[in-house]
PDB file of C-alpha atoms and ligand atoms in Angstrom:
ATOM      1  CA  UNK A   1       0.000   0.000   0.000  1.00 46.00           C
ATOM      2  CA  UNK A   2       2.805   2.594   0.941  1.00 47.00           C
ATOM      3  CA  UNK A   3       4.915   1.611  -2.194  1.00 49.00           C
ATOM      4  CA  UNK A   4       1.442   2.391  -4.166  1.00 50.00           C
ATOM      5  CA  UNK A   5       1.091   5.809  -2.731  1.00 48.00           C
ATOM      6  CA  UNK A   6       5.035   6.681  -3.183  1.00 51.00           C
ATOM      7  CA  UNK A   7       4.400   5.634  -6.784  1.00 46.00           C
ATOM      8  CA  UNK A   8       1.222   7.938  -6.930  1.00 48.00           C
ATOM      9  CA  UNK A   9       3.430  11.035  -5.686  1.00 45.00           C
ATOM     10  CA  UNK A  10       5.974   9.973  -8.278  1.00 53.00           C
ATOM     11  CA  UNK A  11       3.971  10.110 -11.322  1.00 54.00           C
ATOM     12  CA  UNK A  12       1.920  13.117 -10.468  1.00 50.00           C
ATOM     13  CA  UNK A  13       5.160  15.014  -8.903  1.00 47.00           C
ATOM     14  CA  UNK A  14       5.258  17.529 -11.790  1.00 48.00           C
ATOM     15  CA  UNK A  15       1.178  17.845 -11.114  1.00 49.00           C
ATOM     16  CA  UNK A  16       1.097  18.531  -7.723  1.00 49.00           C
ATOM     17  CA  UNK A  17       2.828  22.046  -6.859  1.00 51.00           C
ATOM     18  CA  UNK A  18       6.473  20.519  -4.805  1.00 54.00           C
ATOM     19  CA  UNK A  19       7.480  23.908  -3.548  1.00 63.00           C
ATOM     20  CA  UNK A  20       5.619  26.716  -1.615  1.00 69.00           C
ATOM     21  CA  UNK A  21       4.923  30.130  -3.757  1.00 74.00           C
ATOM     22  CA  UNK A  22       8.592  32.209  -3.544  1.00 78.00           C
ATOM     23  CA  UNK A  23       7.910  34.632  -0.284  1.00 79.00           C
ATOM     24  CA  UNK A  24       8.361  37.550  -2.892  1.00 80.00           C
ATOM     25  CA  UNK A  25       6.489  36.824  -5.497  1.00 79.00           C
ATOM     26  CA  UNK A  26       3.636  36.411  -2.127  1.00 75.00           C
ATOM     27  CA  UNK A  27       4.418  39.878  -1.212  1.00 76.00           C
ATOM     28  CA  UNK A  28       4.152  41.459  -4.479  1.00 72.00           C
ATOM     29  CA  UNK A  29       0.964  40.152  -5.113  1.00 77.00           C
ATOM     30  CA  UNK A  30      -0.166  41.259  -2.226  1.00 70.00           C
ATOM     31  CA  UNK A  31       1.281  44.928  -2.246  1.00 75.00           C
ATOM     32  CA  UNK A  32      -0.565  44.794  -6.122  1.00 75.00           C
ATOM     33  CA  UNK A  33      -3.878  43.583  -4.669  1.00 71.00           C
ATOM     34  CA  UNK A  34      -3.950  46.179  -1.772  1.00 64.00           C
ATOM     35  CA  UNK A  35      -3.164  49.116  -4.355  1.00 66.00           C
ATOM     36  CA  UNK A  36      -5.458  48.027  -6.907  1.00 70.00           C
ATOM     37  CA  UNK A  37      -8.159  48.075  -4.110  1.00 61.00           C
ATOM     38  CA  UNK A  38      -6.506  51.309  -2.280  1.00 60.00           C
ATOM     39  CA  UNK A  39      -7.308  53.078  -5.828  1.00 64.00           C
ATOM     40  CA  UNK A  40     -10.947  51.547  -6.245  1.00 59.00           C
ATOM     41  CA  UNK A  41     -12.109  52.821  -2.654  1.00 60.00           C
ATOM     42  CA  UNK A  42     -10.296  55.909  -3.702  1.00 58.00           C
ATOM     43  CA  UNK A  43     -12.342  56.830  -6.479  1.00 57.00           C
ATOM     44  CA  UNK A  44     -15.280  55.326  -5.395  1.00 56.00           C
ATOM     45  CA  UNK A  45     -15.214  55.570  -1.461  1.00 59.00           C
ATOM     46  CA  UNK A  46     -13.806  59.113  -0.634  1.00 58.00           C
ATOM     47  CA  UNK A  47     -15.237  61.143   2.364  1.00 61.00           C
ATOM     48  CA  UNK A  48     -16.297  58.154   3.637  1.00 61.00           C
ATOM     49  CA  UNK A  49     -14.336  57.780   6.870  1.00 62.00           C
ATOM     50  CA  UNK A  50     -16.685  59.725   9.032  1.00 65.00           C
ATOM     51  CA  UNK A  51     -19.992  57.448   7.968  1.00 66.00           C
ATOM     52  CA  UNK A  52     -21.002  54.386  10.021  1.00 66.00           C
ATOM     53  CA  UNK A  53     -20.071  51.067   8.198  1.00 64.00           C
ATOM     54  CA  UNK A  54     -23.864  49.629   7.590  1.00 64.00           C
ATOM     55  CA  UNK A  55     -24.590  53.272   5.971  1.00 67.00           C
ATOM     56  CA  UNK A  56     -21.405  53.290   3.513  1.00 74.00           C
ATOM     57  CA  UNK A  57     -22.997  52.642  -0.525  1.00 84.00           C
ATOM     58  CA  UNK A  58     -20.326  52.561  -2.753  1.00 89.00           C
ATOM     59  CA  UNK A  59     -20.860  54.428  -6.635  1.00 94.00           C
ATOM     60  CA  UNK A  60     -22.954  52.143  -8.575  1.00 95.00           C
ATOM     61  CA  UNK A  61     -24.219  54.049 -11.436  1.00 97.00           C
ATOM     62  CA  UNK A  62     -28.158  53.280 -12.500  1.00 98.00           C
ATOM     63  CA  UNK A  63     -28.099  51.147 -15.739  1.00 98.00           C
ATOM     64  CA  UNK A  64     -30.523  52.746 -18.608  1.00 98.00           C
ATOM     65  CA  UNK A  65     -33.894  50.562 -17.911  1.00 98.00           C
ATOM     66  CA  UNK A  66     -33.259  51.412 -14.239  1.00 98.00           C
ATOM     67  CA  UNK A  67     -33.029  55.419 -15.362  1.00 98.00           C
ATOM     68  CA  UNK A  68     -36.186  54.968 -17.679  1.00 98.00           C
ATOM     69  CA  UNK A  69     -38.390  53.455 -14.719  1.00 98.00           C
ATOM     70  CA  UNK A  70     -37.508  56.062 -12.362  1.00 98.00           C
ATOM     71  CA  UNK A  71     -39.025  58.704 -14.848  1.00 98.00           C
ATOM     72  CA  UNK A  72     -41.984  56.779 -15.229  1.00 98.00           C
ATOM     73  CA  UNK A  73     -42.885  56.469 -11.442  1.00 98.00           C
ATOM     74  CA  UNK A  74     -42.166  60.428 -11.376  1.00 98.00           C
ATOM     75  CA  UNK A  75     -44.752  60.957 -14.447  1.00 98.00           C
ATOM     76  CA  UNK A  76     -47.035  63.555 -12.858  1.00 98.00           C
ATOM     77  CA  UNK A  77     -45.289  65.045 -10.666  1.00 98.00           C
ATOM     78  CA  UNK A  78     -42.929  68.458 -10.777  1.00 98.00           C
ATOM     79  CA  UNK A  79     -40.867  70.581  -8.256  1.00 98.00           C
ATOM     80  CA  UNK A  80     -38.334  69.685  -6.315  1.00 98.00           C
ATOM     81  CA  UNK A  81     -36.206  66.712  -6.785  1.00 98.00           C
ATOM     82  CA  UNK A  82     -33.170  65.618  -4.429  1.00 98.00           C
ATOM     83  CA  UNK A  83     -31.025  62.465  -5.368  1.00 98.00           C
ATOM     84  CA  UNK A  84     -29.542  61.080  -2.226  1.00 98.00           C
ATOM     85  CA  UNK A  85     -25.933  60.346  -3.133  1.00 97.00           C
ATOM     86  CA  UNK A  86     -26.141  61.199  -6.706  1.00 98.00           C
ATOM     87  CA  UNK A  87     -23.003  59.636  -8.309  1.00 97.00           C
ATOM     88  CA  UNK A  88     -22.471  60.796 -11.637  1.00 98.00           C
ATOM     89  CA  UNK A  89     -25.619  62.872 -12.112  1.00 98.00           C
ATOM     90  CA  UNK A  90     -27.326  60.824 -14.507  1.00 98.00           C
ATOM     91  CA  UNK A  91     -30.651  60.203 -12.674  1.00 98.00           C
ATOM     92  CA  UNK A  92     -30.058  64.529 -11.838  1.00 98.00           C
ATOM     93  CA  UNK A  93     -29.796  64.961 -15.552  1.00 98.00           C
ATOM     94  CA  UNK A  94     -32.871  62.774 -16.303  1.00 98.00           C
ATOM     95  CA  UNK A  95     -34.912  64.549 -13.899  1.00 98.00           C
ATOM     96  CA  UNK A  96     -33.987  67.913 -14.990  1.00 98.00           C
ATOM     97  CA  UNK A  97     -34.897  67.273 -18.220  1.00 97.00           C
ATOM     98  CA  UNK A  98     -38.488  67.048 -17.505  1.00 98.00           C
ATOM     99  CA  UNK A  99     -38.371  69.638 -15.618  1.00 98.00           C
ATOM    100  CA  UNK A 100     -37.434  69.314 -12.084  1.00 98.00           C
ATOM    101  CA  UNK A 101     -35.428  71.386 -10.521  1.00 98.00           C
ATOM    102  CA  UNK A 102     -32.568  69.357  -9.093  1.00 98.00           C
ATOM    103  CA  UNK A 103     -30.043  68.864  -6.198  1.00 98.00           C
ATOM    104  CA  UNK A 104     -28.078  65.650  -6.207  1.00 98.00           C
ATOM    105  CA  UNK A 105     -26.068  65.310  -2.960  1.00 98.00           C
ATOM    106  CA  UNK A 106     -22.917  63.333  -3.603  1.00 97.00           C
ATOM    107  CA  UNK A 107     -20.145  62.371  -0.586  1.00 95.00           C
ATOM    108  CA  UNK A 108     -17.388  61.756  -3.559  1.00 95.00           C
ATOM    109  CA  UNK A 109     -15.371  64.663  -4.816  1.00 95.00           C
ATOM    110  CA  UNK A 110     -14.201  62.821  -8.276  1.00 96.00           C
ATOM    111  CA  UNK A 111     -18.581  62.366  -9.131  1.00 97.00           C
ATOM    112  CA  UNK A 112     -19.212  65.576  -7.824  1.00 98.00           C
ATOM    113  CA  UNK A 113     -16.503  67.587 -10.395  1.00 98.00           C
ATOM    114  CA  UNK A 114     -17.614  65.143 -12.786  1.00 98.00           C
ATOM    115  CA  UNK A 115     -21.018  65.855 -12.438  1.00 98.00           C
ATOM    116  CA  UNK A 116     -20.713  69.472 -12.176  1.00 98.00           C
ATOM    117  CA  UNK A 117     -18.400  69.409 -15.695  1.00 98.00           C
ATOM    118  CA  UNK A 118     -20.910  67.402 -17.446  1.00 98.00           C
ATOM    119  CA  UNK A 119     -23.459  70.364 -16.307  1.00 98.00           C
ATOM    120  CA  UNK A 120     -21.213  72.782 -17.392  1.00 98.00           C
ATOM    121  CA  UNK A 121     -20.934  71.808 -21.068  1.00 98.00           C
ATOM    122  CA  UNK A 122     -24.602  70.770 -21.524  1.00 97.00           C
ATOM    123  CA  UNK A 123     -25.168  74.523 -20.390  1.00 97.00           C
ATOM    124  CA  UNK A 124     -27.661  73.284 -17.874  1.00 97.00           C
ATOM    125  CA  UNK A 125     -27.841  76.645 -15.337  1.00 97.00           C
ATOM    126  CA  UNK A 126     -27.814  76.120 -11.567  1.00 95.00           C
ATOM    127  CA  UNK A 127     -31.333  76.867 -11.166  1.00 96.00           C
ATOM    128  CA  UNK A 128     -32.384  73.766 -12.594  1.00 98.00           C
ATOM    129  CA  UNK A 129     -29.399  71.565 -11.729  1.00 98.00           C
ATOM    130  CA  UNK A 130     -26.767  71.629  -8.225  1.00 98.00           C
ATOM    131  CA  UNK A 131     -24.333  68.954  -7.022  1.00 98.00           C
ATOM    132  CA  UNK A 132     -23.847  69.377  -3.396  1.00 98.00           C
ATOM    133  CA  UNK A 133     -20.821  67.604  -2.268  1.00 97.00           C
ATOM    134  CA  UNK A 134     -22.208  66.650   0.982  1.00 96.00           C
ATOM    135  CA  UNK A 135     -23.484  63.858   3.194  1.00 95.00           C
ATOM    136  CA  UNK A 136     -26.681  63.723   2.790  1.00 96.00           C
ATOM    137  CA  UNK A 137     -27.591  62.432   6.320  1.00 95.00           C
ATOM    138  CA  UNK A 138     -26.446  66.019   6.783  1.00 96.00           C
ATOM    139  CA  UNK A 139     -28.484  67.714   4.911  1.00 98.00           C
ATOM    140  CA  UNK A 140     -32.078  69.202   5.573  1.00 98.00           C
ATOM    141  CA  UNK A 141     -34.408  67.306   2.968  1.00 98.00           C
ATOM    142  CA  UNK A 142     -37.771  69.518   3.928  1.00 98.00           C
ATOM    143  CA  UNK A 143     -37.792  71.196   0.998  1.00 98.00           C
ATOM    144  CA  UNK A 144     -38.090  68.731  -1.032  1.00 98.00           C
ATOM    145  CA  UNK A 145     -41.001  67.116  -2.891  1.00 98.00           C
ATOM    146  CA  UNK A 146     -39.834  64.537  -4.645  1.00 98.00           C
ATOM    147  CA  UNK A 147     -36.780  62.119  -3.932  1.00 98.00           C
ATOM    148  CA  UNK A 148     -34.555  59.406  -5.440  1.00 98.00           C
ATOM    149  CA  UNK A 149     -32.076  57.014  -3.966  1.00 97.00           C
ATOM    150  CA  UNK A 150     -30.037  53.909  -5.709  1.00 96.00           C
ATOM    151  CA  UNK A 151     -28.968  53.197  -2.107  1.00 94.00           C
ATOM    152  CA  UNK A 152     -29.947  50.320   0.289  1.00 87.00           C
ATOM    153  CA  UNK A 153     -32.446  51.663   2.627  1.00 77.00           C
ATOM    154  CA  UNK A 154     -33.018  50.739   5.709  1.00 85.00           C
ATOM    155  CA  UNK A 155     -34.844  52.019   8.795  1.00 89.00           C
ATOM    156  CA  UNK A 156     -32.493  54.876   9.520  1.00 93.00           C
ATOM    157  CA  UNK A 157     -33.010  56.428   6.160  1.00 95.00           C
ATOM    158  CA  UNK A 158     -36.687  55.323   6.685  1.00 96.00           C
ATOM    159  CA  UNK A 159     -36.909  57.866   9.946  1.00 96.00           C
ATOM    160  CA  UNK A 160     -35.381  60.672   8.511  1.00 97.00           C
ATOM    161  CA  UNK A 161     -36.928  60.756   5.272  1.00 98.00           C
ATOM    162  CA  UNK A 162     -40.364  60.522   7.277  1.00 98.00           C
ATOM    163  CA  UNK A 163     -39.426  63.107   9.644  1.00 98.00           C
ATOM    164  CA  UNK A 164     -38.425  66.117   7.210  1.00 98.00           C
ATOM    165  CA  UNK A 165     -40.142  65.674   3.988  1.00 98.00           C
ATOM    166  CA  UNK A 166     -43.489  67.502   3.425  1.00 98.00           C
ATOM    167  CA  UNK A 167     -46.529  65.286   3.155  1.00 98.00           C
ATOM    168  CA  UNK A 168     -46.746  65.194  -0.553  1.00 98.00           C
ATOM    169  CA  UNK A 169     -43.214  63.930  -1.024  1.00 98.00           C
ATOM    170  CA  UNK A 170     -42.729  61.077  -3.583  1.00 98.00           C
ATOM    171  CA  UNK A 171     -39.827  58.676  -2.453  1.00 98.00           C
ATOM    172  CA  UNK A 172     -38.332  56.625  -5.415  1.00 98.00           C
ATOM    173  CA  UNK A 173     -35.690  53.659  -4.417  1.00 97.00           C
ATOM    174  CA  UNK A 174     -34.097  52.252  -6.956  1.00 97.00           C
ATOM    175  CA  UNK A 175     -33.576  48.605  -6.699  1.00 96.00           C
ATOM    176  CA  UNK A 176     -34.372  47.888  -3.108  1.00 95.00           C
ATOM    177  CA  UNK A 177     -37.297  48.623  -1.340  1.00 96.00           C
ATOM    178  CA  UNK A 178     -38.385  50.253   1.894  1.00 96.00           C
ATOM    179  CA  UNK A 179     -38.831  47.724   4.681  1.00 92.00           C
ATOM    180  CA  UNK A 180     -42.447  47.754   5.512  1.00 92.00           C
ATOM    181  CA  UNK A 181     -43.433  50.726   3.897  1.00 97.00           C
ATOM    182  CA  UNK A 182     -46.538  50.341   1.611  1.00 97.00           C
ATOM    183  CA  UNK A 183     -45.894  50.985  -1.995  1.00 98.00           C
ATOM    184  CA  UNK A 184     -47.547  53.229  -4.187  1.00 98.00           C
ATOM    185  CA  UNK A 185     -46.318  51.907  -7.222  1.00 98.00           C
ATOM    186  CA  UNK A 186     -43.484  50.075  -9.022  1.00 98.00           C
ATOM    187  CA  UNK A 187     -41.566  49.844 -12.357  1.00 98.00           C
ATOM    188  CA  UNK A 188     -39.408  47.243 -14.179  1.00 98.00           C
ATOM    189  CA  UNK A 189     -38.133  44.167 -12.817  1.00 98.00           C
ATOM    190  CA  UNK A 190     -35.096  42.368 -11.407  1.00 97.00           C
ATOM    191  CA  UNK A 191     -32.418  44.393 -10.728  1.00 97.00           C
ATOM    192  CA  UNK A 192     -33.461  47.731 -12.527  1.00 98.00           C
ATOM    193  CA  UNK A 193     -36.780  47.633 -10.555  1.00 98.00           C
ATOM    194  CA  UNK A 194     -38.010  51.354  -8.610  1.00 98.00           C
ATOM    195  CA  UNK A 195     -40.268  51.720  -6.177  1.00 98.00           C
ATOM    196  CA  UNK A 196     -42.146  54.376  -5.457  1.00 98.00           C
ATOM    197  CA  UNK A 197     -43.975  55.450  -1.841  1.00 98.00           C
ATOM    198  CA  UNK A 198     -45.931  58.774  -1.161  1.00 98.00           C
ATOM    199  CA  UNK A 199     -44.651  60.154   2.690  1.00 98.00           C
ATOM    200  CA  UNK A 200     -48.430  60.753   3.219  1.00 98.00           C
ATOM    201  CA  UNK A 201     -49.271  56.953   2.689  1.00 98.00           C
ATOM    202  CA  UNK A 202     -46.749  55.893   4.758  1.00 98.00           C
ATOM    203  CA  UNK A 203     -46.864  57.976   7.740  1.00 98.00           C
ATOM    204  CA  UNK A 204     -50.383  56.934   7.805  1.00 97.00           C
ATOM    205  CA  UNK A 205     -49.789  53.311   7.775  1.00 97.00           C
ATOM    206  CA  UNK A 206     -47.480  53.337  10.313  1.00 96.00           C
ATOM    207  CA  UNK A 207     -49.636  55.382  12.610  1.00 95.00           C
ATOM    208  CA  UNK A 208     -52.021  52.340  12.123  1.00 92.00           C
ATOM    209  CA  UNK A 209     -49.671  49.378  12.376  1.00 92.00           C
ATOM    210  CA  UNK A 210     -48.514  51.770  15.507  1.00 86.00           C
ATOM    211  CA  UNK A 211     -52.006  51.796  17.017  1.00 85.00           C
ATOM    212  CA  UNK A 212     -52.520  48.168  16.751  1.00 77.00           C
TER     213      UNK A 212
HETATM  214  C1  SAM B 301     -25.289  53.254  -5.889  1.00 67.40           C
HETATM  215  S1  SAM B 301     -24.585  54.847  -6.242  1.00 67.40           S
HETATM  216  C2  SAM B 301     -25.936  55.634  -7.095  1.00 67.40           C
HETATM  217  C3  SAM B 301     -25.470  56.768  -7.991  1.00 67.40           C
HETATM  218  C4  SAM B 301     -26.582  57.483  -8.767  1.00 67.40           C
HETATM  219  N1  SAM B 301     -27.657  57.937  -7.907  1.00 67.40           N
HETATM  220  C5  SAM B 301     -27.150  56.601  -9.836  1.00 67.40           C
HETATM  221  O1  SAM B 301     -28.288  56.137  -9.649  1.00 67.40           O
HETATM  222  O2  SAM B 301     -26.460  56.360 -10.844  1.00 67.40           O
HETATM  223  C6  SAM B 301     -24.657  55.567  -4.608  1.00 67.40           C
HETATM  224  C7  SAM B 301     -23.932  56.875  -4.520  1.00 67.40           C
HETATM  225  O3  SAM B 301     -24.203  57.428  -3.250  1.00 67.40           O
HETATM  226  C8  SAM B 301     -23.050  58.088  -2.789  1.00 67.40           C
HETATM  227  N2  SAM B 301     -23.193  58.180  -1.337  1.00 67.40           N
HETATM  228  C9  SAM B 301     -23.219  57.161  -0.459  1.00 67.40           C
HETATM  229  N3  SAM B 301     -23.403  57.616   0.796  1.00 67.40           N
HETATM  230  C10 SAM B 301     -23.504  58.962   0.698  1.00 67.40           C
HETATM  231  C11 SAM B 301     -23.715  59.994   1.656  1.00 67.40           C
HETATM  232  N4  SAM B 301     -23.865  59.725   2.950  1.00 67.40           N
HETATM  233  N5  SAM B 301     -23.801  61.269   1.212  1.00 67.40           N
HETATM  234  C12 SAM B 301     -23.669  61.553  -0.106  1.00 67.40           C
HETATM  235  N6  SAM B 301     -23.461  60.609  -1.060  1.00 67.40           N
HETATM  236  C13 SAM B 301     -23.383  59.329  -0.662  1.00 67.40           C
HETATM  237  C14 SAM B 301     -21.904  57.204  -3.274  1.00 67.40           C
HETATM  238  O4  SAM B 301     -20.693  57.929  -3.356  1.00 67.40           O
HETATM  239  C15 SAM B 301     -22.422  56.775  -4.645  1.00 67.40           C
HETATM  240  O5  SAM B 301     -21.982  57.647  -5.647  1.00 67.40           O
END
């Protein structure tokens, strides 16, 4: 039996890896691997450091479809619009194009002079379009009427959202939905699905599920 397995690691010797990975090549790899992600949380992560882990959302940008159904679930409607970390301004740009007059609230310096430079050359003036670079859990929401987020939201954003927005806000998510808030309506499917919830709705559902 043992002469069977020594013949096994014979034939398969140039198979089976003999010596351990050279302790350089290791640490190069790794140094490569830690700079390659250094740079992605740079440009995609900065101003974070000062946000609670579970409320960090990296930049995703909305795909087309995903674009398309927030417009539809904002058919209707006009005023105000504020897009809670707003990436590259494309759902701003969207918006603002049927008329809305826009804020998009963006943590990440690179989006925001992106966003502002794409503004710039489309000649869109500030009354219809701003990029804030700001936290938005900072910022004072009550005058707005309509909002978007391609974030994941949870209760906290839940709470604030209900506590400062007028009662004929419209709240679009993109992707994921409120926990337990009732929708209004939705668009799309799979990953490109929006949501949309009116604050009035919901603060009266809760003050029912509250009473129960
Ligand atoms: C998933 S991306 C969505 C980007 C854009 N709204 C879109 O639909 O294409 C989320 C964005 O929110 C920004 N963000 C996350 N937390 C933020 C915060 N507290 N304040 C401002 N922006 C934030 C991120 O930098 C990122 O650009």
């Amino acid at each position: 039996m043992e002469d069977s397995i020594e013949l096994i690691i014979q034939d398969y010797g140039g198979v089976f890896p003999t010596s351990r990975p050279h302790p350089i090549v290791s640490a190069c790899t790794g140094a490569v691997l830690t700079g390659l992600y250094g740079l992605w949380s740079v440009f995609t992560m900065p101003g974070f450091r000062k946000i609670p882990r579970h409320l960090k959302v990296p930049y995703l940008p909305s795909s087309k479809d995903q674009a398309q159904n927030v417009m539809k679930l904002l058919q209707g409607r006009r005023g105000r619009l504020a897009d809670l970390g707003a990436g590259d301004g494309r759902l701003v740009f969207a918006a603002s194009s049927a008329g809305f007059q826009c804020t998009g609230f963006e943590i990440n310096s690179i989006l925001v002079a992106y966003a502002r430079s794409k503004a710039y050359w489309r000649r869109i003036p500030s009354s219809q379009v701003t990029f804030v670079k700001k936290d938005f859990w900072k910022a004072d929401l009550s005058s707005y009427n309509n909002v978007t987020a391609f974030l994941v939201p949870g209760e906290v954003l839940g709470e604030k959202l209900l506590k400062e927005l007028p009662q004929d806000a419209l709240v679009i998510s993109c992707r994921f939905p409120f926990p337990n808030w009732p929708q209004k309506s939705a668009a799309g499917s799979g990953l490109d699905q929006t949501f949309a919830y009116e604050i009035n709705s919901v603060r009266s559902h809760l003050r029912k599920t509250e009473m129960k």
